[in-house]
Structures are given as structure tokens and as C-alpha cells.
XYZ file of C-alpha atoms in Angstrom:
738
model
C -0.006 0.006 -0.006
C 1.389 3.392 -0.975
C 1.972 5.911 1.813
C -0.284 8.933 2.271
C 0.857 11.684 -0.085
C 2.564 9.223 -2.500
C 1.062 8.221 -5.811
C 0.270 4.545 -6.434
C 2.477 2.537 -8.783
C 1.047 0.069 -11.334
C 3.122 -2.850 -12.631
C 2.218 -3.836 -16.196
C 3.309 -7.256 -17.462
C 2.509 -7.860 -21.166
C 4.669 -9.208 -23.999
C 2.879 -6.946 -26.493
C 4.625 -3.545 -26.752
C 1.519 -1.833 -28.089
C -0.521 -3.103 -25.162
C 2.179 -1.940 -22.717
C 2.199 1.468 -24.337
C -1.620 1.703 -24.284
C -1.893 0.561 -20.680
C 0.960 2.826 -19.599
C -0.785 5.782 -21.192
C -4.031 5.076 -19.335
C -2.233 4.604 -16.009
C -0.199 7.795 -16.350
C -3.269 9.720 -17.329
C -4.870 8.663 -14.017
C -1.863 10.128 -12.192
C -0.325 6.806 -11.142
C 3.272 5.734 -11.519
C 3.926 2.928 -14.000
C 6.539 0.219 -14.553
C 6.217 -2.107 -17.573
C 7.830 -5.508 -18.170
C 7.483 -7.918 -21.086
C 7.510 -11.354 -19.468
C 6.436 -13.259 -16.367
C 9.945 -13.765 -14.987
C 10.588 -9.987 -14.943
C 7.162 -9.480 -13.329
C 8.064 -11.851 -10.469
C 11.403 -10.080 -10.000
C 9.689 -6.685 -9.774
C 7.074 -8.025 -7.292
C 9.902 -9.334 -5.063
C 11.440 -5.833 -5.064
C 8.144 -4.434 -3.718
C 6.664 -0.978 -4.042
C 3.764 -1.839 -6.404
C 0.045 -1.326 -5.667
C -1.717 -3.031 -8.662
C -0.550 -5.665 -11.188
C -1.966 -5.651 -14.788
C -1.064 -9.172 -15.932
C -1.277 -10.636 -19.432
C -2.418 -14.221 -19.422
C -0.023 -15.493 -22.088
C 3.649 -14.411 -21.895
C 7.117 -15.946 -22.460
C 8.724 -17.425 -19.368
C 6.195 -17.627 -16.531
C 2.631 -17.367 -17.797
C 0.087 -14.999 -16.263
C -1.504 -17.937 -14.328
C 1.906 -18.888 -12.876
C 2.629 -15.278 -11.833
C -0.835 -15.048 -10.245
C -0.239 -18.269 -8.316
C 3.135 -16.923 -7.170
C 1.526 -13.736 -5.833
C -1.152 -15.681 -3.901
C 1.190 -18.400 -2.574
C 3.752 -15.857 -1.253
C 1.149 -13.698 0.484
C 1.657 -10.496 -1.535
C -1.330 -8.205 -0.869
C -1.405 -7.017 -4.462
C -4.592 -6.704 -6.519
C -4.063 -8.598 -9.805
C -6.087 -7.609 -12.933
C -5.819 -10.367 -15.572
C -5.743 -9.391 -19.264
C -6.487 -11.902 -22.013
C -7.098 -11.842 -25.682
C -9.946 -14.373 -25.337
C -13.256 -14.184 -23.531
C -13.057 -17.792 -22.227
C -15.537 -17.798 -19.264
C -14.045 -20.891 -17.660
C -10.602 -19.355 -17.808
C -11.876 -16.131 -16.254
C -13.638 -18.057 -13.443
C -10.451 -20.024 -12.842
C -8.427 -16.797 -12.476
C -10.949 -15.281 -10.097
C -10.899 -18.434 -7.970
C -7.123 -18.279 -7.848
C -7.390 -14.796 -6.368
C -7.427 -12.357 -9.303
C -9.269 -9.108 -8.602
C -10.693 -8.730 -12.156
C -10.501 -10.337 -15.585
C -10.489 -8.084 -18.656
C -10.432 -9.088 -22.293
C -8.633 -7.367 -25.148
C -9.287 -4.892 -26.674
C -9.635 -3.236 -23.248
C -12.178 -0.443 -22.826
C -10.381 2.612 -21.441
C -13.204 3.577 -19.099
C -13.462 0.085 -17.700
C -9.722 -0.097 -17.139
C -9.808 3.269 -15.275
C -12.701 2.152 -13.072
C -11.072 -1.232 -12.360
C -7.777 0.411 -11.325
C -9.461 2.945 -9.037
C -11.638 0.266 -7.415
C -8.703 -2.094 -6.951
C -6.599 0.591 -5.283
C -9.413 1.708 -3.016
C -10.236 -1.844 -1.904
C -6.553 -2.632 -1.399
C -6.080 0.507 0.740
C -9.114 -0.321 2.845
C -7.942 -3.905 3.463
C -4.496 -2.704 4.455
C -5.943 -0.141 6.889
C -8.217 -2.743 8.519
C -5.277 -5.138 8.759
C -3.091 -2.407 10.277
C -5.714 -1.496 12.879
C -6.244 -5.146 13.838
C -2.508 -5.733 14.128
C -2.130 -2.609 16.274
C -4.783 -3.790 18.714
C -3.486 -7.375 18.782
C 0.139 -6.275 19.322
C -0.570 -3.413 21.727
C 1.183 -3.772 25.085
C -1.869 -2.117 26.638
C -4.709 -4.405 27.695
C -7.766 -3.735 25.453
C -11.315 -4.941 26.104
C -14.574 -4.072 24.302
C -17.943 -4.762 25.958
C -21.558 -4.192 25.030
C -23.711 -1.746 26.923
C -24.488 -4.389 29.566
C -20.808 -5.084 30.308
C -20.532 -8.373 28.410
C -17.103 -8.860 26.866
C -17.057 -8.949 23.054
C -13.277 -8.519 22.378
C -10.038 -8.786 24.254
C -6.457 -8.596 22.939
C -3.530 -10.805 23.976
C -2.345 -8.261 26.551
C -5.696 -8.627 28.348
C -5.126 -12.400 28.551
C -1.572 -11.976 29.804
C -2.653 -9.522 32.552
C -5.773 -11.352 33.766
C -4.995 -15.019 33.034
C -8.285 -15.395 31.066
C -7.876 -16.619 27.505
C -9.863 -14.971 24.761
C -12.205 -17.918 24.602
C -12.797 -17.841 28.384
C -13.429 -14.071 28.433
C -15.730 -13.794 25.446
C -19.331 -13.401 26.545
C -18.487 -13.072 30.220
C -19.336 -9.921 32.196
C -16.438 -7.679 33.305
C -17.530 -8.435 36.883
C -15.319 -11.564 36.675
C -12.418 -9.196 37.404
C -13.951 -7.624 40.562
C -11.694 -7.993 43.558
C -14.158 -6.889 46.250
C -11.713 -4.137 47.239
C -13.852 -1.296 45.805
C -17.170 -0.010 47.149
C -20.498 -0.140 45.320
C -20.371 3.672 45.135
C -17.079 3.442 43.227
C -18.608 1.252 40.498
C -21.821 3.279 40.444
C -19.934 6.504 39.781
C -17.904 4.783 37.014
C -21.054 3.379 35.347
C -22.894 6.705 35.464
C -19.909 8.464 33.899
C -19.546 6.216 30.877
C -23.338 5.857 30.246
C -23.509 9.682 30.084
C -21.091 9.429 27.170
C -18.070 10.674 29.151
C -14.621 9.112 29.545
C -13.710 7.573 32.925
C -10.115 7.366 34.130
C -8.846 5.821 37.316
C -7.259 2.854 39.073
C -8.758 -0.625 39.622
C -7.740 -3.186 42.224
C -8.784 -6.239 40.160
C -8.541 -10.014 40.515
C -6.910 -12.401 38.049
C -8.294 -15.783 37.107
C -5.807 -17.291 39.605
C -7.268 -15.187 42.412
C -4.173 -12.921 42.576
C -5.011 -9.255 43.089
C -3.342 -6.618 40.879
C -3.658 -2.895 40.178
C -4.642 -1.434 36.810
C -4.706 2.101 35.456
C -7.771 2.291 33.175
C -9.361 4.566 30.628
C -12.931 3.599 29.660
C -14.584 5.341 26.682
C -18.095 5.012 25.269
C -18.252 4.104 21.570
C -21.085 5.299 19.347
C -21.668 3.795 15.917
C -24.270 6.190 14.553
C -23.111 9.212 16.634
C -26.369 9.170 18.630
C -26.494 6.070 20.817
C -23.757 4.285 22.767
C -23.153 0.833 21.308
C -19.990 -0.369 23.066
C -17.494 0.512 25.778
C -13.758 0.521 25.069
C -11.389 -0.098 27.996
C -7.600 0.552 27.778
C -5.823 -0.783 30.860
C -2.246 -1.006 32.096
C -0.936 -3.141 34.955
C 0.528 -0.745 37.582
C 1.027 -3.212 40.395
C 4.790 -2.815 40.157
C 4.476 0.958 40.225
C 2.422 0.715 43.471
C 5.079 -1.443 45.006
C 7.794 0.930 43.892
C 6.097 3.853 45.637
C 6.030 1.941 48.882
C 9.657 0.935 48.393
C 10.531 4.589 47.749
C 9.232 5.654 51.147
C 11.372 2.970 52.807
C 14.345 4.042 50.685
C 14.067 7.680 51.765
C 14.198 6.635 55.402
C 17.271 4.518 54.764
C 18.871 7.483 53.009
C 18.456 9.646 56.073
C 19.795 6.940 58.393
C 22.847 6.388 56.208
C 23.407 10.141 55.712
C 23.708 10.627 59.441
C 26.582 8.152 59.451
C 28.626 10.163 56.888
C 31.343 12.512 58.110
C 30.590 15.035 55.304
C 27.619 17.403 55.337
C 24.626 16.152 53.295
C 21.801 18.580 52.517
C 18.530 19.029 50.702
C 16.890 22.322 49.686
C 13.638 23.411 48.094
C 13.545 25.339 44.831
C 14.034 28.650 46.722
C 17.222 27.457 48.351
C 15.784 26.916 51.827
C 17.471 23.975 53.613
C 14.881 21.261 54.188
C 17.258 18.552 55.480
C 20.785 18.276 56.869
C 22.553 15.303 58.396
C 24.356 15.534 61.695
C 27.664 16.423 60.045
C 26.058 19.480 58.478
C 25.230 20.953 61.872
C 28.622 19.969 63.278
C 30.766 21.412 60.455
C 28.952 24.733 60.024
C 28.078 25.305 63.677
C 24.314 25.726 63.214
C 21.757 24.198 65.588
C 18.455 22.409 64.890
C 16.722 25.558 66.160
C 18.460 27.603 63.413
C 17.217 25.036 60.909
C 13.622 25.169 62.123
C 13.684 28.998 62.175
C 14.612 29.015 58.481
C 18.086 28.546 57.020
C 18.935 29.404 53.414
C 21.730 27.517 51.687
C 23.429 30.803 50.679
C 24.172 31.503 54.347
C 26.831 28.767 54.473
C 28.912 30.478 51.690
C 31.124 33.591 51.871
C 29.227 36.705 50.693
C 31.305 37.133 47.558
C 30.465 33.598 46.468
C 26.691 33.813 46.889
C 25.871 35.205 43.466
C 27.811 32.401 41.754
C 26.187 29.874 43.991
C 22.724 31.274 43.132
C 23.477 31.007 39.388
C 24.738 27.423 39.620
C 21.806 26.405 41.761
C 19.478 27.901 39.140
C 21.293 25.961 36.400
C 20.937 22.742 38.313
C 17.231 23.363 38.917
C 16.643 24.105 35.216
C 18.364 20.844 34.185
C 21.633 22.358 32.904
C 24.769 20.286 33.135
C 26.588 22.158 35.943
C 29.788 20.393 37.070
C 30.795 20.135 40.764
C 32.049 23.539 41.937
C 34.575 24.743 44.454
C 33.517 27.563 46.766
C 34.636 29.351 49.899
C 32.288 28.235 52.644
C 31.588 30.226 55.850
C 30.652 28.824 59.240
C 28.185 30.462 61.603
C 31.086 32.019 63.523
C 32.568 33.509 60.284
C 35.362 31.008 59.804
C 36.079 30.361 56.098
C 37.364 27.199 54.358
C 37.366 25.819 50.780
C 34.745 23.236 49.809
C 33.743 21.142 46.813
C 29.956 20.796 46.314
C 28.285 17.968 44.424
C 24.573 18.409 43.850
C 21.707 16.941 41.807
C 18.013 17.890 41.267
C 15.404 16.261 43.433
C 12.592 14.973 41.160
C 9.057 14.419 42.383
C 6.270 13.437 40.022
C 8.385 14.439 37.059
C 9.125 17.915 38.344
C 12.180 19.449 40.059
C 11.409 19.931 43.759
C 14.821 21.128 44.947
C 18.482 20.078 45.226
C 20.298 17.336 47.088
C 24.049 17.297 47.596
C 27.159 16.687 49.607
C 29.850 19.163 50.746
C 33.557 18.113 50.939
C 36.123 20.136 52.910
C 39.079 20.451 50.545
C 41.444 22.467 52.748
C 44.172 19.833 52.689
C 43.829 19.291 48.941
C 44.224 22.985 48.304
C 47.494 23.056 50.216
C 48.850 20.157 48.210
C 47.746 21.789 44.958
C 49.556 24.999 45.816
C 52.765 23.046 46.417
C 52.375 21.335 43.041
C 51.768 24.645 41.294
C 55.003 26.022 42.651
C 56.987 23.018 41.413
C 55.308 23.122 38.002
C 55.986 26.769 37.368
C 59.613 26.088 36.420
C 58.566 23.346 34.081
C 55.959 25.600 32.408
C 58.446 28.362 31.743
C 60.689 25.894 29.858
C 57.695 24.321 28.133
C 56.404 27.675 26.901
C 59.784 28.607 25.422
C 59.649 25.844 22.788
C 59.152 27.558 19.382
C 57.054 24.725 17.871
C 53.389 23.964 18.672
C 53.417 21.477 21.510
C 50.393 19.587 22.879
C 50.326 17.028 25.681
C 47.484 14.543 25.886
C 46.496 11.641 28.139
C 47.751 8.434 26.503
C 44.645 6.437 27.488
C 41.813 8.895 26.754
C 43.370 11.467 24.397
C 42.222 14.370 26.592
C 44.416 17.443 26.094
C 46.100 18.366 29.364
C 48.856 20.841 28.358
C 49.944 23.141 25.552
C 52.350 26.005 24.915
C 51.701 29.527 23.583
C 52.710 28.554 20.052
C 50.011 25.828 20.073
C 47.355 28.425 20.971
C 48.427 30.576 17.990
C 48.833 27.610 15.667
C 45.431 25.961 16.337
C 43.560 29.205 17.127
C 41.838 27.890 20.281
C 41.722 29.598 23.618
C 43.179 27.910 26.688
C 39.694 27.139 28.023
C 38.687 25.510 24.710
C 41.833 23.370 24.470
C 41.419 22.255 28.101
C 37.981 20.844 27.248
C 39.057 19.081 24.052
C 40.266 15.605 23.101
C 43.364 15.552 20.873
C 41.251 13.898 18.185
C 39.292 17.158 17.917
C 42.397 18.787 16.421
C 41.957 16.586 13.400
C 39.233 16.716 10.694
C 36.385 14.216 10.987
C 37.897 11.673 8.609
C 41.154 11.482 10.602
C 39.925 11.529 14.184
C 40.561 7.851 14.694
C 44.273 8.240 13.901
C 45.519 9.691 17.257
C 44.473 6.576 19.235
C 46.476 4.561 16.707
C 49.557 6.698 17.424
C 49.152 6.102 21.153
C 48.988 2.324 20.719
C 52.206 2.373 18.661
C 53.916 4.664 21.164
C 53.193 2.226 23.988
C 55.636 -0.099 22.274
C 58.076 2.286 20.520
C 58.102 5.202 23.025
C 58.390 7.775 20.177
C 57.583 8.241 16.502
C 56.740 10.646 13.682
C 53.871 10.814 11.221
C 52.564 13.166 8.507
C 48.878 14.014 8.726
C 46.439 16.969 8.736
C 45.035 19.051 11.547
C 42.095 21.483 11.551
C 42.349 24.897 13.192
C 39.532 26.487 15.156
C 38.588 28.556 12.056
C 38.191 25.364 9.997
C 41.491 25.594 8.040
C 43.161 22.316 7.212
C 46.921 22.307 7.703
C 49.349 19.578 6.650
C 51.712 18.816 9.564
C 54.531 16.506 10.587
C 53.830 15.301 14.132
C 56.738 14.119 16.251
C 55.512 12.234 19.306
C 57.015 10.942 22.493
C 55.595 8.949 25.400
C 56.155 10.412 28.881
C 55.315 8.206 31.874
C 55.090 9.123 35.535
C 53.896 7.275 38.606
C 50.388 8.597 38.132
C 50.035 9.379 34.434
C 50.927 8.253 30.963
C 51.158 11.209 28.597
C 51.813 11.692 24.883
C 53.784 14.809 23.858
C 53.200 15.942 20.273
C 55.243 18.553 18.366
C 53.379 19.882 15.306
C 55.297 21.366 12.304
C 53.531 22.974 9.351
C 54.400 21.249 6.074
C 51.641 22.880 3.944
C 54.025 24.218 1.346
C 55.508 20.795 0.829
C 52.048 19.325 0.239
C 50.821 21.997 -2.206
C 52.693 20.605 -5.223
C 51.438 17.082 -4.374
C 47.875 18.333 -4.051
C 48.052 20.177 -7.404
C 49.098 16.956 -9.121
C 46.297 15.003 -7.444
C 43.723 17.728 -8.287
C 44.701 17.619 -11.980
C 44.322 13.829 -11.997
C 40.920 14.090 -10.284
C 39.627 16.743 -12.734
C 40.759 14.569 -15.637
C 39.013 11.502 -14.219
C 35.839 13.442 -13.400
C 35.808 14.881 -16.946
C 36.254 11.470 -18.564
C 33.568 9.975 -16.315
C 31.068 12.773 -16.965
C 31.642 12.951 -20.736
C 31.539 9.110 -21.031
C 28.182 9.059 -19.213
C 26.723 11.926 -21.204
C 27.900 10.396 -24.530
C 26.705 6.915 -23.633
C 23.151 7.952 -22.605
C 22.074 9.567 -26.002
C 24.011 6.940 -27.986
C 22.152 4.106 -26.229
C 18.833 5.891 -26.844
C 19.638 6.435 -30.546
C 20.797 2.825 -31.001
C 17.864 1.427 -29.070
C 15.082 3.276 -30.840
C 16.711 3.020 -34.325
C 17.140 -0.761 -33.811
C 13.497 -1.019 -32.837
C 12.463 0.898 -35.998
C 14.589 -1.306 -38.222
C 13.389 -4.488 -36.564
C 9.686 -3.762 -35.933
C 8.792 -0.965 -38.357
C 6.079 -3.060 -39.990
C 4.406 -3.696 -36.600
C 4.583 -0.140 -35.303
C 1.866 2.419 -35.900
C 2.655 5.842 -37.385
C 2.299 7.594 -33.982
C 4.871 5.289 -32.381
C 7.290 5.659 -35.327
C 7.008 9.447 -35.118
C 7.632 9.300 -31.375
C 10.717 7.156 -31.783
C 12.093 9.385 -34.616
C 11.517 12.442 -32.395
C 13.486 10.810 -29.596
C 16.348 9.921 -31.996
C 16.429 13.505 -33.269
C 16.340 14.922 -29.740
C 19.139 12.668 -28.524
C 21.203 13.411 -31.676
C 20.831 17.151 -30.997
C 21.832 16.643 -27.377
C 24.882 14.636 -28.500
C 25.890 17.340 -30.958
C 25.497 20.003 -28.315
C 27.637 18.014 -25.876
C 30.400 17.561 -28.415
C 30.279 21.255 -29.302
C 30.610 22.197 -25.599
C 33.634 19.941 -25.212
C 35.281 21.369 -28.327
C 34.487 24.939 -27.264
C 36.031 24.599 -23.820
C 38.999 22.796 -25.318
C 39.578 25.672 -27.830
C 39.218 28.248 -25.059
C 41.712 26.448 -22.778
C 44.204 26.106 -25.629
C 43.927 29.820 -26.486
C 42.876 29.058 -30.068
C 39.559 30.870 -29.863
C 39.573 34.226 -31.572
C 36.420 36.285 -31.007
C 35.454 38.385 -34.016
C 34.273 41.464 -32.220
C 32.364 44.261 -33.915
C 29.861 46.930 -32.754
C 26.442 45.336 -32.652
C 23.012 45.692 -31.098
C 22.714 42.965 -28.403
C 18.882 43.128 -28.575
C 18.884 41.450 -32.002
C 21.263 38.713 -30.904
C 19.383 38.006 -27.711
C 16.014 38.101 -29.465
C 17.205 35.486 -31.931
C 18.491 33.303 -29.062
C 15.139 33.501 -27.295
C 13.194 32.539 -30.396
C 15.465 29.511 -30.948
C 14.796 28.375 -27.340
C 11.025 28.945 -27.551
C 10.341 25.434 -28.905
C 12.191 23.809 -25.994
C 10.328 25.950 -23.516
C 6.935 25.111 -25.128
C 7.721 21.378 -25.033
C 8.322 21.611 -21.289
C 5.263 23.911 -20.802
C 7.467 26.777 -19.540
C 6.653 30.434 -20.377
C 9.688 32.181 -21.914
C 9.583 35.997 -21.973
C 12.135 38.539 -23.181
C 11.871 42.207 -22.060
C 13.977 44.925 -23.747
C 14.159 48.192 -21.846
C 15.620 51.648 -22.626
C 17.185 53.039 -25.752
C 19.138 51.160 -28.363
C 22.628 50.170 -27.292
C 25.804 48.769 -28.811
C 28.513 46.470 -27.493
C 31.788 45.442 -29.011
C 31.249 41.690 -29.206
C 31.315 38.484 -31.204
C 27.670 37.924 -32.205
C 27.867 34.116 -32.284
C 29.589 34.017 -28.869
C 27.031 36.395 -27.343
C 24.256 34.205 -28.751
C 25.861 31.136 -27.184
C 25.925 32.888 -23.804
C 22.187 33.616 -24.061
C 21.312 30.090 -25.263
C 23.312 28.418 -22.458
C 21.738 30.591 -19.722
C 18.171 30.333 -21.096
C 18.522 26.559 -21.717
C 19.820 26.091 -18.176
C 16.869 28.038 -16.760
C 14.336 25.996 -18.776
C 15.986 22.727 -17.581
C 15.505 23.597 -13.935
C 12.063 25.258 -14.207
C 9.107 22.880 -13.558
C 6.199 22.714 -16.021
C 3.861 25.675 -15.509
C 6.701 27.940 -14.405
C 8.356 30.786 -16.275
C 11.743 31.974 -17.495
C 12.208 35.749 -17.867
C 15.103 37.289 -19.774
C 15.702 41.068 -19.774
C 18.164 43.511 -21.345
C 18.826 47.011 -19.941
C 21.664 49.508 -19.737
C 23.249 49.992 -16.346
C 26.066 52.409 -15.489
C 27.858 52.031 -18.827
C 27.191 48.326 -19.155
C 24.779 46.091 -20.979
C 22.968 44.103 -18.316
C 21.439 40.840 -19.528
C 19.655 38.730 -16.880
C 17.862 35.367 -16.933
C 15.682 34.321 -13.999
C 13.740 31.107 -13.507
C 11.085 29.561 -11.224
C 13.248 26.573 -10.383
C 14.357 25.332 -6.966
C 17.285 27.730 -6.745
C 20.969 26.972 -6.220
C 22.219 25.474 -2.935
C 24.362 28.005 -1.076
C 27.372 25.667 -1.041
C 27.271 25.473 -4.851
C 27.005 29.217 -5.677
C 30.774 29.824 -5.593
C 31.576 26.686 -7.643
C 28.809 26.747 -10.220
C 30.945 28.376 -12.934
C 33.855 25.910 -12.463
C 34.580 23.519 -15.295
C 32.868 20.151 -15.015
C 31.055 21.205 -11.802
C 27.427 20.111 -11.564
C 24.891 20.732 -8.814
C 24.014 17.311 -7.369
C 20.455 16.610 -6.229
C 19.750 13.397 -4.276
C 17.490 11.135 -6.267
C 17.798 13.168 -9.501
C 20.067 12.746 -12.464
C 21.187 16.118 -13.845
C 22.061 16.092 -17.542
C 25.230 17.769 -18.819
C 28.963 17.778 -18.208
C 29.152 20.938 -16.206
C 30.720 22.908 -19.106
C 27.834 25.244 -20.101
C 28.290 27.846 -17.356
C 32.075 27.610 -17.596
C 31.819 28.499 -21.289
C 29.552 31.416 -20.425
C 32.089 32.770 -17.944
C 35.017 32.431 -20.373
C 33.104 34.186 -23.189
C 31.921 37.030 -20.915
C 35.384 37.543 -19.385
C 36.889 37.638 -22.899
C 34.511 40.563 -23.614
C 35.653 42.448 -20.509
C 32.459 41.663 -18.651
C 31.287 39.732 -15.595
C 28.681 37.055 -14.768
C 27.130 36.215 -11.460
C 24.496 33.813 -10.080
C 22.300 34.215 -7.041
C 18.998 33.041 -5.593
C 15.878 35.145 -5.703
C 13.577 35.833 -2.773
C 10.559 33.627 -3.136
C 12.442 30.902 -5.068
C 14.318 30.448 -8.285
C 17.698 31.656 -9.466
C 18.911 34.631 -11.529
C 22.031 34.856 -13.722
C 23.303 38.351 -14.586
C 25.771 39.167 -17.412
C 27.371 42.638 -17.696
C 29.371 43.683 -20.814
C 30.711 47.230 -21.348
C 28.766 49.380 -23.828
C 30.552 50.419 -27.011
C 31.155 54.067 -27.664
C 32.386 55.388 -31.005
C 34.193 58.133 -29.117
C 36.350 55.525 -27.438
């Protein structure tokens, strides 16, 4: 079944080309997609691929016959309506096909109206069956228990989840009253209120304490809705229920857990606290009172968490608490704490939001006295200062990373300038982040090698903060201490060395791309010309005049496309070799551009695109080669027509502008991706669109640029507001006065 918003696709299997053409025409006229094959084996292969909504199947074909294909569809469970087509009106044969599972049996010649009606009905019936199947599967596979009762409470449907929850099989539950689930735990008033609610046509929601078939009691969260068939009278009741027994038990366990938390917290030597969303302390363990000097009376009289911090820290504490409450990832922070008597000491605070019913109710945390750690850190800083002075004096970019994780731990001033990152940014980075995406797995490889060799050197690329790629030679060494294993990397820029290598590779790539594109573009029209001409030579006596004309038109169109392609290649080759000599003379560009538009009018009409040329202002002259100027106009207008959908328009205009002739072509196409705007005039460059094959070698716009530049002008492309693109050519006006 095709998805909503997608058009259906019809598979046509018939060995008669005329019949395939006729059926394809009818299907496309109805707005459906069409794929045609000429034998039963190809039809089976297409069916296995999937994606088809109706099969028009000829009875007699080479390979598998229509009957064999029909049997294959039925035996393999493909939900695909099959319309049989036969040249005979054999009733027994038609009945046999219908019994096998065919949707319809049509005889040749096929009436167009009947074929249209048959296709529409087959698609509608297929969609309906698929939707019913989907709804049934959804109910059967739903993890929620579903039960449907009549207005007296008798069960008429249950899904497998109902049986799993209650222990009653579907056969046991059908026809029974829902009272079989009553546990006796609810009052009569409870059931009366429920019944009155749903019989009024309202939805009831609540919890049941029900009883399983085994006698075990369990809790269910239920939603019971009345169902009306004719929108006036309730016909059924639909109950959606979920077993919440475990949730009930978890709530009870949570209360016990909270008490255990408080008992354990009182055993800890560090202060443990809880606050509400306003920062008021709602709980503290014994250590909290002992460390900060506050009494239980202070707590009961109202104690705000900010009071245990030095005044200058309170704004930062307030901001971090707000971040924690809002769900931001705030790391543990160090602060200066203050006791009730004013004594100060450094602390490290770990905190986390308190969640109740899905909402933040406050903060919970632990406070560590880090006075001793601070003294040790100061001693280490003094010893490291000498090392840092030497480290910073190294003229190369030096980065030190953890050998196990790759986290950057040190760098010198040259590294900051070389990579463009701030110290804070480097401190938060992994060494792999200094490399472009496609090379980020290399640094771990270096580290593994270093573990065995202790040092090494490799050539690679790094990426600066501004996104510039730089070729570097990285000399590495492994430095081990009692606590850490570090990798020291010295980065040297070798970009100049790589430039010549890159130029060679780029020339090779352009050559390969050109050969690939031209080969593809030559092969496509040649195959079309060979294919259709071979068909004309082989089957000309069997083809009608309309088909012959169609094939000849295709051959002519593909020949023209081939000639244009060859001319583009020759033109760009002559331009590159410097052999093109433009015969410039004073001329009126309006005449040249008008001729170009008229020559493109046929192509625009074939695609149902409106082509308009507007000439503004007084007559003008430019010093130009008329044929070259015409080629510029044809290339730009042809490009605009190619990308404009049927029903759209292409508008060309010619005006004078500040001493220049300004010729512009705008279209109603999809526009040009921003990443392609700067490259669109490069040789062999083509805008790629996923799922679409764009004709051409990418030479047309390059030729336009070369011709315009040779005339002292400029060309630019940009997107228009509201959609579409516009190309603008400017060439200096000619003045007889020089």
C-alpha cells in the first residue's frame, strides 16, 4: 500500500509492446506511476522488489505465464490486486483466475473507461484492506490491555495483553461480564460513579484493584470510553488498561528508601543537605550541623543555603543552583564556605536535582572540605611553574594529551596561535578534535604504537579552530610518571611541501571526473539512438505511425543533445588552448538575444514553460562576437528552462546599467544550494540533487564565464527571494568616441 501523499504505482506485465504502451498511457493519465515489463519472470522479480500497488497481468507471456505469476503472488502472500488481461473471452478461464485470487478479468481490446474504473476500485479496496489489517494488528500487538464490551458489560473482544494480565484466555473471556475481574476491594459507590460516567457518554479514568483468574489481586490504570456507531446512541465501551502493580510497590519501596537514606546520611562525616527550589534547607545530616556550627533551632527557624557560603560567592552559588534546577549540566564547583562564627574554608559541592512526580522539587548534595587538597595543589603549582616556563619557550606547537583517553592536558603559547583555540577551549578538548572528521581515529592509533616504541613521527592533517586544514609533521614521545601516561606531540607545518602534491592529485581528479562525466553523457544519448533506431529497423512493419514518429523524435532529440555536448567539449578545449579568436564588432545585443530566445522557444513550449524577453531603454551597442554572445544567451536560457518545472516561467531582460549592458535570466526553479554558488561556474562542476540525475557535463556555465570575461564583462549567479535563481551578465557598452 502506498503511503499517504505518495502516488500509487502500477506494474504492467505484457509481452505486446503496443498493449504496454496503451496501458501505460491510461495509467499515467490517471496520475499513477507505471513500470512495464514484457515477461512473467521479470514481473516476479519486480514483485519481489516491492513498491507496487496493482498488477496488470497478461495471461499468455514468455517465461512464466500470467497464471503462474498469479499463483506466485497468492502463494507468497503478496497483498497485491491482480487484474488479468487476455485476448480471449473464455468464461471458464476467467472463473479459474478469479478463484485463484485475481481481482478482475479483462479481455482485449480493453475499454479505457473500464480499465480506469477497475484500477481505481482495486486501489481503493486494497487501501481499505490494508488499513483494517493495520488497525487489527495494532490492537493485537498493543502492550496495553484492550477490552470491548456491550452496553451491559458483556465482553465482546479482548487482545492478547488482556489475557496476559488477567489469566483469562480470549475464549474464556468472550461473553463473560467484566464483573469476573472484581476484587471486592472497591465499594459499590465506586462502581456506580464509574457506570454513570460512561453511560452519560463521558470518559472515565482511574485505578482498579482487580482479581486475576488465579485469584491474585493486581492494580490497573484504566481509561474507559463510550463508543457510538451512529453518533447518537452508545453501542460499546472500550477499556484501555495497564498493569501498575509494580508501580504501586515501587512507591512503597521509595518511602522505605528515603528513610534509609536519612539513616545512612547521618553516618557520613561530610555534610549532606537538601533544599527546596528557593534554596531553603529542608534537610541536613548531623555532620552538616557539626561542620557549620548551626543548631536544629536555626534550621527550624529558616536557614537558606546561601548562608553557608562567603558573601562574595553567593551570586555564583545562586546562578549554579538555578542551572541545576533548570536541568543544565553544571559540574561540581569549588567555593569558599563560611561557618556560623565567620570561619572560612574551601569546599567542593556535588549536587543533583530532586525529582518528584516528574518535576524538580529542589536540590540534594554533599559538601567536601578540601582544605588539605588545596594546600597540596599549591605546592604542586609552585613546582610546576619552572617546568611551564621551559615548556612555553619551545618555538614549535606542543600539545600534551593523556595516552589512554586522548584528553588534552597541556599546551604552549605557540600551540594556541597555531590551532587558534583559547586555553579554556583546548582544556575541554580531546586531541582527536584537532583533526578533521575523517582522521579523528588516527591519534588513538599513534598512542598504541607509542606504547611499544616510546616515540615516533607521522605526517597528517590538523584542523584549526577557524576550520582551516593544515598539513603537519607530528613528532611524538611517550612520557610516563607514577600517576600518568602522557603523549607529547610537536606539530610542524608542512603545507608548502604538500601543495605541489595536491596540485598533481587535483589535476588527476579533474581529468578522471571529466572522462567519467563525458563518457556518461555520450553513452546515454548513444544508447537511446541505438535502441530506438534498432526497434524501428526491426519492428517498423508492426509499429503504428504515432509510435514511429515518437521514436524518430526521440532519436532527433538525442542526436541534438549529443551534438551540443560535443560542441561544448570542443568549445572549452579551444578556449583552454587559447585558439579561440572572437570576431568582435559593434552590434546591437537586442537582436542577438532576441534570436536566441526565439530559438529556445520550442524547447520551452515542449516543457510547458513560459519564456519571456523584455527589452528596456534606448538602443545600445557592445563590441562583441555575435555568435559568442548568442551562445551565452542560449546556455543561460537553456539552463533556466531545464531547472524550471512545467507551468513555471523563465524571464530574460536587457537593460543599460552604469555604462554596461545588463542581460539577466531568472527562473522559477528550486534555486541553487548556497554551497554550490561559488563553484557553479567551475569547469565540469554540476549541482548534485539526491534522487535526481542532472544532464550535462558541467561545461555550459564555464563556457559562459570564459566568453563574458573575454569581452571584458562579468557574470554572477544568485538566488531570488521567493524561489528560483537569476544569472546576470554585464558587458561594457561600445562608444564610437572611445
